[in-house]
Amino acid sequence: MTRGLSLVLFALLLTCTTVLAQGGPTTGTTDQVTERARQLYSEQGPRAALPEFERALELYRQEGNRLGEAIVLGLIGNCHKRFGDFPKALDYLNRALAMKRELGDRLEEGKTLSHLGLVYWEMGDYPRAIEQLTGSIAIAREAGSKQLEGSALNNLSLVYDELGNYRKSLEQYQRVLELYRGTDFARGESDTLGNIGGVYLLLGQYREAMRYYQQALAISERLNLKPSASQDLGNIALCHVGLGQVKEALHAFDRALVLAREAGLTKEEADWRKGKGSALVRTGQYTQALEEYRAALDAYEHAGLKRELVEALQDLGSLQLLLGDLGSSENQFRKAIAVARELKHTRGVTHNLIALGQLEFRRSRYEQAAALFGEALTQARDAGDREAEARSSVQLALTLRTQGRLEEALAEGRRALETARGSGARPFEAEARLALGEVERRREQWQEALAHYASAAEMAEALGDPELSWRAAYGRGLSLEATGQDEEAVAALKKAVTVIESVRGRLREERFRAGYIEDKYQVYLTLVRLLLKLNRLDDAFSYSERLRSQSYLDLMYRGPTLAAGTGRENEEAELRERIRQLQRALEKEQLQAAPQQRSQALELFSSELAAAERAYQELLDDLRSRHPDSAAARALALPSRDEIQRSLPPATALIEYVTSDEAVAIFVVTRTGLRATTVPLGGADLRAKVELLRELIQRTQSRDWERPAASLRQSLIQPLEDAGWLEGVNRLYLVPHRILHYLPFAALPGGTEEKPRFLMEDYKLAYLPSASALTFARSRAANGRRLLSLAPAIARLRYARQEARDIARFFPDGSLVVTGTRATESAFKRHAAEYEVLHLATHGHFNKFAPLLSGVELEASGEDDGRLEVHEILGMRLKADLVTLSACETALGTGYFAEVPAGDDFVGLTRAFLFAGSPSVLATLWEVNDRSTSNLMRSFYRQMEHEDKATALASSQREMRTGTRYRHPYYWAPFVLVGSIE
């Protein structure tokens, strides 16, 4: 993370006892008011001083004292600058400048030019800032004013800092220090000491920076200057962060924040909140860090602080990247780079290039990542930015290692370590050690790797950094296994899992808990594989469940997401209405013929819709996190293997898959025991086979799908049958992992090519999100006999209305069929709790940015927008024995073919209905044919009159399979039963 800093702007507020009269008498009383206001400004800040300055302005106007009026206009402008209101600050300062020039007071003109330069510096307009400050310096030298010359030189140095010319700015700061010490100007000396410290902080030389800041703080506290003390304390806190002293950093930030709030320092308060966010990231307190970053970002955007905005965007984006929200993080980085380049802010460009490189690395685009890290490294070295140099070298070493360029990686890692040591930055030294451990492990230099991991782990422990900690433990576990120390390896891997889960448990937002775990799957997979190797089946199965179960159990126990009674009903309603309007505008534009489509309008509607959906997702996450059951969900223990076995019906097996880069681990649980095996099918090959099968199975006139389907059955099912583990079993619960969520297991053929037998012919099938879910199934004593069936016109499904009416005849105890424009979302919500079977013949829609906004399409009414969304389903209480989603792709999570975490951890429609009270959901894996679906549904409900749900589905699929028109698996294979078989 980039750590920003608050360099001291020196606004020259000279103490004076008289103000030269122009056009009228000067009274001692008015001068005393002005002097008291100056003192308040210095000691307490602009908020306390502004009313006194305004009083003095009125008095000078009454007295006709135009110079006094001009001076106070400038001082009021400085107050507004500190408030972050730059337009108002420029207005007051330009009025003051015009009056001073009219009066011919060159010294006062020079002071105002210096203040104007500061405002333009804050706004990122560096050419105009240089112009104003250069003019001020010329006047100061002409008038022989060392204080004004020092002030303007100080402020001009700030501009050079932002342009990356640190050598020139340091040279000028030293000159300013000499000027101030020659005039015994303690406050100016304090400010300049702080700015020298700021350059060293920018360059990653934290101990040197701390030395200057502490000298500045001593002067600020001696003179009782609250604003200056706040800046000094905040910057000292940033030095502590850089040195890995997080506890000390948080204490200093809190002290700085109190002073900033008391003094009304809007910018500094935002600076310290951002800095505190970075300190919280170091300790894995990501939810709190997000809150601090977002508050700072809002403040910077509101105040138009572009330079600070660059760092805030990068910090927020880096944390979003860590939490798996790749799309949001890329948006932040690219926006930050654009603003930084506009400002010619070299450091901002450099650090965001590193961040973009990390994003490309996460996407496995290593060439692009290496190029970005190399570009950042060159810029950092040219600027003397030690922090950026160390970060770039570490990331480049890891990228080169991943590319197999091991000698280059080793050299870069050593350079990173040397740079980090030279700056005294313990966090970067720990990262360099970790990177060297990764390189040495890849070189099979096990002892060197273990030594580096041990050093990194020790530093991570001292720093309280969970990311470093789990990565060091994971690397150590892999190295220990490679050297035959399997038990020690298991202990290291378990430590890594413990650290990961402790962080994940503290995350508030659903999508971030999923995103955070996404790039850490391999830790669990390695541990499961190693435990299987040691024949510790129960232990391996437990970690397989821990990999996937917690999000489902969170869902089961979190409670509804509702704004009612929270005081945020209006906020929710406004966001929903905004989303609805943008969706309509986008749909209207997309329906235009290509020549009439406005590309800019499409882009605007799309980006605004994505922003509104993210805002709504954040609101829903926040509401759900505050539900009183959330603590219970996090504390909930997973059910034991014995409990899972007891929950299995007779003649039933549960098959749980764990996919890794190298192999697929398969667990088989029956009433009589637990067994496991490993199949040498790597994650990339498995994904390719599943995606190929899904593509080929769409071709209804072809049999090309058969070969990949048979291959998948041979890998995923055949070893279990050959081992005799499925003997006497006729029903299977399938617990998929990652890409297997999207595999139509029912269509996997066995037998011979002439007489294939599909899996659905050998077994009745049902899917589960985890084995633990079996213990929470809410099976009914008997199948429900009352039906609510909806077929909205908006779905434009030709046979949906007839389907809804046809299946009603299988429910003699009562049914309600609602079709066309009457099939509204509000009608479903009003009646759903009264019926045992709910049937929705419509389309599903998926939102990759905000999973809780995924849902099914119904008709809109005056009460709702017609989109029955996941978060709304979670708030319902159903007594349905079955929910049928006779729609398109309703079983898919948001992970398929998208840059978001895989289906294991994301809430989908099926899980939402399971949570809402139904033990079973019938859904689909791809876009289904309207007419064939209608036929299958009639058969399914007819079979349900005397069979359980799994048997009814299998029978209806076999019926289609033996027919003529819809025998191809495209028509019947996408239908899956999720939840209870019975």
XYZ file of N, CA and C in Angstrom, residues 796-958:
489
model
N -41.036 -13.639 -22.280
C -41.204 -13.919 -23.718
C -40.936 -15.395 -24.027
N -41.409 -16.284 -23.156
C -41.285 -17.723 -23.379
C -42.624 -18.234 -23.922
N -42.577 -18.739 -25.120
C -43.809 -19.072 -25.833
C -44.673 -20.091 -25.106
N -44.004 -21.088 -24.472
C -44.770 -22.180 -23.869
C -44.887 -22.071 -22.348
N -44.412 -20.972 -21.789
C -44.380 -20.856 -20.321
C -45.774 -20.812 -19.719
N -46.700 -20.071 -20.328
C -48.053 -19.978 -19.764
C -48.730 -21.348 -19.753
N -48.580 -22.064 -20.878
C -49.199 -23.389 -20.948
C -48.553 -24.314 -19.922
N -47.228 -24.221 -19.768
C -46.518 -25.026 -18.769
C -47.078 -24.769 -17.374
N -47.269 -23.491 -17.037
C -47.778 -23.135 -15.709
C -49.166 -23.723 -15.474
N -49.988 -23.700 -16.516
C -51.351 -24.231 -16.359
C -51.348 -25.764 -16.313
N -50.499 -26.382 -17.164
C -50.484 -27.848 -17.254
C -50.073 -28.501 -15.941
N -49.058 -27.942 -15.286
C -48.587 -28.604 -14.072
C -49.560 -28.417 -12.909
N -50.469 -27.461 -13.021
C -51.415 -27.216 -11.930
C -52.339 -28.416 -11.718
N -52.578 -29.181 -12.764
C -53.510 -30.314 -12.626
C -52.945 -31.441 -11.762
N -51.633 -31.381 -11.491
C -51.039 -32.401 -10.632
C -51.157 -32.040 -9.137
N -51.841 -30.951 -8.844
C -51.961 -30.481 -7.453
C -53.443 -30.333 -7.099
N -54.064 -31.443 -6.792
C -55.516 -31.431 -6.546
C -55.919 -30.663 -5.296
N -54.971 -30.467 -4.344
C -55.330 -29.775 -3.109
C -55.368 -28.261 -3.263
N -55.054 -27.781 -4.437
C -55.157 -26.337 -4.653
C -53.936 -25.775 -5.331
N -54.168 -24.902 -6.288
C -53.059 -24.240 -6.958
C -53.487 -22.842 -7.363
N -52.482 -21.967 -7.463
C -52.710 -20.609 -7.941
C -51.767 -20.387 -9.105
N -52.336 -20.161 -10.270
C -51.543 -19.942 -11.480
C -51.687 -18.477 -11.874
N -50.550 -17.785 -11.963
C -50.556 -16.360 -12.298
C -49.680 -16.167 -13.522
N -50.245 -15.655 -14.608
C -49.493 -15.531 -15.858
C -49.590 -14.108 -16.405
N -48.764 -13.866 -17.429
C -48.803 -12.575 -18.100
C -48.383 -11.430 -17.217
N -49.009 -10.298 -17.405
C -48.634 -9.094 -16.654
C -49.048 -9.170 -15.188
N -49.915 -10.141 -14.833
C -50.316 -10.292 -13.420
C -49.260 -11.026 -12.598
N -48.282 -11.642 -13.275
C -47.246 -12.422 -12.568
C -46.154 -11.473 -12.062
N -46.519 -10.680 -11.106
C -45.623 -9.637 -10.604
C -44.768 -10.141 -9.440
N -43.713 -9.403 -9.207
C -42.866 -9.688 -8.043
C -43.668 -9.567 -6.758
N -44.507 -8.554 -6.669
C -45.287 -8.369 -5.438
C -46.279 -9.505 -5.249
N -46.834 -10.062 -6.363
C -47.748 -11.206 -6.237
C -47.004 -12.412 -5.669
N -45.789 -12.637 -6.130
C -45.007 -13.762 -5.601
C -44.729 -13.558 -4.117
N -44.304 -12.390 -3.743
C -43.983 -12.134 -2.337
C -45.224 -12.265 -1.459
N -46.364 -11.870 -2.003
C -47.593 -11.896 -1.219
C -48.082 -13.320 -0.960
N -47.886 -14.222 -1.937
C -48.480 -15.558 -1.832
C -47.479 -16.680 -1.543
N -46.192 -16.453 -1.744
C -45.217 -17.548 -1.726
C -45.233 -18.342 -0.424
N -45.390 -17.680 0.708
C -45.323 -18.373 2.000
C -46.499 -19.313 2.236
N -47.531 -19.251 1.376
C -48.735 -20.060 1.596
C -48.674 -21.412 0.885
N -47.663 -21.632 0.035
C -47.680 -22.803 -0.842
C -46.477 -23.706 -0.603
N -46.682 -25.010 -0.898
C -45.642 -26.003 -0.679
C -44.733 -26.185 -1.893
N -45.202 -25.839 -3.082
C -44.392 -25.918 -4.293
C -44.482 -24.572 -5.009
N -43.323 -24.017 -5.316
C -43.256 -22.742 -6.028
C -42.604 -22.981 -7.387
N -43.279 -22.559 -8.453
C -42.783 -22.804 -9.816
C -42.685 -21.463 -10.534
N -41.476 -21.135 -11.000
C -41.250 -19.873 -11.709
C -40.758 -20.176 -13.112
N -41.601 -19.933 -14.119
C -41.240 -20.170 -15.523
C -40.807 -18.833 -16.120
N -39.554 -18.525 -15.957
C -39.051 -17.233 -16.411
C -37.531 -17.301 -16.533
N -36.918 -16.174 -16.811
C -35.461 -16.107 -16.961
C -34.791 -15.720 -15.650
N -33.532 -16.159 -15.517
C -32.692 -15.670 -14.432
C -31.797 -14.561 -14.952
N -31.333 -13.702 -14.060
C -30.351 -12.685 -14.459
C -29.253 -12.649 -13.407
N -28.037 -12.371 -13.836
C -26.883 -12.467 -12.953
C -26.103 -11.168 -12.954
N -25.637 -10.816 -11.803
C -24.899 -9.570 -11.627
C -23.530 -9.892 -11.053
N -22.495 -9.811 -11.886
C -21.158 -10.192 -11.427
C -20.565 -9.155 -10.487
N -21.059 -7.915 -10.553
C -20.541 -6.886 -9.661
C -21.167 -6.986 -8.279
N -22.435 -7.345 -8.237
C -23.149 -7.377 -6.968
C -23.992 -8.649 -6.925
N -23.459 -9.771 -6.435
C -24.161 -11.054 -6.474
C -25.524 -11.032 -5.805
N -25.675 -10.220 -4.768
C -26.961 -10.180 -4.088
C -28.046 -9.511 -4.929
N -27.655 -8.910 -6.065
C -28.632 -8.321 -6.969
C -29.002 -9.258 -8.113
N -28.430 -10.466 -8.134
C -28.873 -11.468 -9.098
C -30.297 -11.885 -8.742
N -31.020 -12.455 -9.714
C -32.390 -12.849 -9.393
C -33.124 -13.430 -10.583
N -34.467 -13.433 -10.500
C -35.322 -13.900 -11.587
C -36.243 -12.764 -12.004
N -36.640 -12.808 -13.285
C -37.447 -11.737 -13.850
C -38.931 -12.030 -13.680
N -39.612 -11.091 -13.029
C -41.063 -11.136 -12.942
C -41.597 -9.802 -13.452
N -42.890 -9.593 -13.380
C -43.470 -8.335 -13.848
C -43.332 -7.257 -12.775
N -43.130 -6.039 -13.237
C -43.059 -4.903 -12.318
C -44.468 -4.428 -11.969
N -44.564 -3.752 -10.851
C -45.832 -3.142 -10.441
C -45.501 -1.837 -9.735
N -46.504 -1.176 -9.213
C -46.256 0.059 -8.481
C -45.479 -0.159 -7.207
N -45.414 -1.405 -6.743
C -44.742 -1.711 -5.482
C -43.295 -2.151 -5.658
N -42.893 -2.581 -6.866
C -41.562 -3.146 -7.036
C -41.120 -3.013 -8.488
N -39.882 -3.456 -8.770
C -39.315 -3.315 -10.110
C -39.383 -4.593 -10.937
N -39.962 -5.665 -10.389
C -40.115 -6.908 -11.141
C -38.914 -7.819 -11.099
N -37.861 -7.419 -10.401
C -36.662 -8.258 -10.293
C -36.622 -8.862 -8.889
N -36.912 -10.125 -8.792
C -36.855 -10.819 -7.512
C -35.399 -11.194 -7.262
N -34.758 -10.454 -6.374
C -33.303 -10.558 -6.234
C -32.921 -11.400 -5.022
N -31.677 -11.867 -5.050
C -31.185 -12.780 -4.025
C -31.383 -12.208 -2.629
N -31.014 -10.942 -2.428
C -31.115 -10.380 -1.079
C -32.557 -10.329 -0.602
N -33.525 -10.200 -1.550
C -34.929 -10.200 -1.167
C -35.385 -11.610 -0.808
N -34.903 -12.595 -1.551
C -35.247 -13.990 -1.236
C -34.723 -14.362 0.137
N -33.524 -13.891 0.476
C -32.948 -14.193 1.788
C -33.811 -13.654 2.919
N -34.589 -12.624 2.623
C -35.445 -12.043 3.648
C -36.810 -12.698 3.757
N -37.083 -13.694 2.902
C -38.388 -14.358 2.926
C -38.368 -15.549 3.872
N -39.527 -15.969 4.289
C -39.687 -17.176 5.110
C -40.706 -18.076 4.435
N -40.180 -19.141 3.771
C -41.034 -20.021 2.975
C -41.276 -21.339 3.701
N -42.361 -21.989 3.350
C -42.601 -23.354 3.832
C -42.641 -24.324 2.652
N -42.089 -23.880 1.544
C -42.119 -24.698 0.325
C -41.230 -25.915 0.474
N -41.738 -27.052 -0.004
C -40.946 -28.275 -0.052
C -40.039 -28.275 -1.278
N -40.411 -27.500 -2.306
C -39.643 -27.448 -3.544
C -39.848 -26.092 -4.208
N -38.748 -25.542 -4.710
C -38.817 -24.358 -5.580
C -38.251 -24.782 -6.930
N -39.040 -24.604 -7.982
C -38.585 -24.923 -9.331
C -38.341 -23.629 -10.085
N -37.103 -23.474 -10.556
C -36.729 -22.309 -11.360
C -36.630 -22.773 -12.796
N -37.776 -22.831 -13.456
C -37.847 -23.309 -14.839
C -37.409 -22.155 -15.733
N -36.108 -21.854 -15.690
C -35.595 -20.660 -16.351
C -34.224 -20.952 -16.917
N -33.517 -19.894 -17.310
C -32.208 -20.057 -17.949
C -31.078 -19.852 -16.958
N -30.215 -20.829 -16.823
C -28.973 -20.739 -16.056
C -29.188 -20.356 -14.597
N -30.271 -20.808 -14.001
C -30.568 -20.388 -12.638
C -29.709 -21.066 -11.587
N -28.991 -22.120 -11.955
C -28.121 -22.779 -10.969
C -26.717 -22.218 -10.968
N -26.411 -21.345 -11.909
C -25.053 -20.824 -11.986
C -24.814 -19.762 -10.931
N -23.634 -19.798 -10.355
C -23.196 -18.697 -9.516
C -22.613 -17.625 -10.410
N -22.045 -16.579 -9.814
C -21.533 -15.479 -10.609
C -20.114 -15.700 -11.059
N -19.538 -16.859 -10.760
C -18.135 -17.044 -11.082
C -17.869 -17.540 -12.488
N -18.878 -18.006 -13.200
C -18.632 -18.674 -14.466
C -18.252 -17.675 -15.549
N -17.075 -17.915 -16.152
C -16.551 -17.054 -17.211
C -16.491 -15.590 -16.780
N -16.252 -15.306 -15.514
C -16.196 -13.924 -15.043
C -15.051 -13.751 -14.075
N -14.616 -12.518 -13.906
C -13.476 -12.240 -13.031
C -13.947 -12.018 -11.597
N -14.652 -12.958 -11.077
C -15.081 -12.903 -9.691
C -14.882 -14.286 -9.098
N -14.904 -14.396 -7.782
C -14.653 -15.713 -7.180
C -15.618 -16.777 -7.657
N -15.165 -18.011 -7.572
C -15.938 -19.142 -8.084
C -17.181 -19.395 -7.249
N -18.073 -20.267 -7.776
C -19.374 -20.480 -7.181
C -19.380 -21.015 -5.775
N -18.266 -21.578 -5.300
C -18.250 -22.157 -3.963
C -18.617 -21.154 -2.884
N -18.232 -19.905 -3.077
C -18.384 -18.945 -2.002
C -19.392 -17.848 -2.289
N -19.970 -17.841 -3.479
C -20.911 -16.777 -3.773
C -22.348 -17.230 -3.592
N -23.145 -16.327 -3.098
C -24.566 -16.602 -2.929
C -25.200 -16.666 -4.301
N -25.945 -17.729 -4.567
C -26.679 -17.860 -5.815
C -28.152 -18.004 -5.522
N -28.943 -18.073 -6.578
C -30.390 -18.203 -6.411
C -30.748 -19.474 -5.650
N -30.064 -20.574 -5.993
C -30.412 -21.836 -5.338
C -30.182 -21.756 -3.836
N -29.027 -21.220 -3.440
C -28.729 -21.143 -2.011
C -29.662 -20.171 -1.304
N -30.055 -19.126 -2.011
C -30.978 -18.169 -1.396
C -32.300 -18.843 -1.055
N -32.822 -19.654 -1.984
C -34.087 -20.337 -1.702
C -33.915 -21.428 -0.641
N -32.752 -22.081 -0.614
C -32.489 -23.044 0.464
C -32.539 -22.341 1.811
N -31.905 -21.181 1.865
C -31.899 -20.429 3.113
C -33.297 -19.981 3.498
N -34.083 -19.569 2.503
C -35.411 -19.028 2.785
C -36.376 -20.078 3.311
N -36.017 -21.381 3.198
C -36.862 -22.387 3.814
C -37.147 -23.621 3.001
N -36.779 -23.612 1.725
C -37.048 -24.789 0.910
C -35.890 -25.767 1.014
N -36.145 -27.072 1.244
C -35.048 -28.046 1.307
C -34.487 -28.400 -0.062
N -35.224 -28.072 -1.148
C -34.785 -28.462 -2.489
C -35.127 -27.373 -3.492
N -34.226 -27.212 -4.458
C -34.441 -26.269 -5.559
C -34.098 -26.992 -6.858
N -34.996 -26.936 -7.829
C -34.744 -27.485 -9.152
C -34.365 -26.319 -10.064
N -33.169 -26.389 -10.664
C -32.663 -25.261 -11.444
C -31.952 -25.778 -12.689
N -31.357 -24.864 -13.457
C -30.758 -25.234 -14.730
C -29.336 -24.692 -14.856
N -28.512 -25.400 -15.656
C -27.106 -25.047 -15.832
C -26.836 -24.243 -17.094
N -27.779 -24.206 -18.021
C -27.586 -23.369 -19.216
C -28.947 -22.977 -19.771
N -28.918 -22.120 -20.772
C -30.157 -21.617 -21.367
C -30.914 -22.775 -22.010
N -32.113 -23.006 -21.528
C -32.853 -24.198 -21.924
C -33.876 -23.887 -23.017
N -34.233 -24.912 -23.748
C -35.252 -24.790 -24.777
C -36.634 -24.672 -24.126
N -37.405 -23.716 -24.586
C -38.707 -23.414 -23.984
C -39.663 -24.599 -24.061
N -39.808 -25.189 -25.255
C -40.796 -26.257 -25.430
C -40.378 -27.557 -24.746
N -39.093 -27.928 -24.865
C -38.643 -29.163 -24.219
C -38.728 -29.047 -22.707
N -38.473 -27.834 -22.195
C -38.594 -27.623 -20.750
C -40.021 -27.857 -20.289
N -40.960 -27.371 -21.081
C -42.370 -27.569 -20.728
C -42.706 -29.055 -20.659
N -42.175 -29.837 -21.611
C -42.421 -31.282 -21.597
C -41.794 -31.938 -20.373
N -40.542 -31.572 -20.071
C -39.860 -32.175 -18.920
C -40.586 -31.836 -17.620
N -41.091 -30.609 -17.504
C -41.761 -30.202 -16.270
C -43.057 -30.976 -16.055
N -43.780 -31.185 -17.105
C -45.011 -31.981 -16.961
C -44.676 -33.392 -16.483
N -43.648 -33.973 -17.079
C -43.243 -35.319 -16.683
C -42.740 -35.334 -15.240
N -41.971 -34.346 -14.861
C -41.407 -34.275 -13.516
C -42.507 -34.216 -12.453
N -43.482 -33.353 -12.647
C -44.539 -33.218 -11.640
C -45.460 -34.441 -11.623
N -45.624 -35.094 -12.776
C -46.410 -36.330 -12.798
C -45.715 -37.410 -11.985
N -44.382 -37.522 -12.162
C -43.614 -38.515 -11.402
C -43.633 -38.207 -9.908
N -43.668 -36.928 -9.563
C -43.626 -36.538 -8.154
C -44.872 -36.955 -7.381
N -45.931 -37.355 -8.099
C -47.134 -37.807 -7.413
C -46.877 -39.080 -6.615
N -45.826 -39.862 -7.026
C -45.572 -41.119 -6.311
C -44.086 -41.388 -6.101
N -43.204 -40.417 -6.421
C -41.769 -40.602 -6.233
C -41.181 -39.415 -5.470
N -39.970 -39.631 -4.930
C -39.284 -38.479 -4.356
C -38.742 -37.599 -5.482
N -38.214 -36.418 -5.127
C -37.820 -35.428 -6.140
C -36.682 -35.914 -7.036
N -35.672 -36.529 -6.450
C -34.539 -36.990 -7.246
C -34.967 -38.080 -8.226
N -35.801 -39.006 -7.753
C -36.293 -40.075 -8.621
C -37.175 -39.501 -9.719
N -38.006 -38.529 -9.367
C -38.884 -37.906 -10.360
C -38.073 -37.216 -11.444
N -37.016 -36.515 -11.055
C -36.182 -35.836 -12.048
C -35.478 -36.867 -12.935
N -34.902 -37.896 -12.321
C -34.205 -38.917 -13.101
C -35.167 -39.602 -14.075
N -36.380 -39.888 -13.607
C -37.368 -40.569 -14.472
C -37.765 -39.689 -15.649
N -37.966 -38.388 -15.398
C -38.371 -37.488 -16.483
C -37.222 -37.300 -17.479
N -35.984 -37.288 -16.984
C -34.842 -37.193 -17.895
C -34.710 -38.463 -18.734
N -34.909 -39.611 -18.108
C -34.841 -40.870 -18.871
C -35.944 -40.919 -19.921
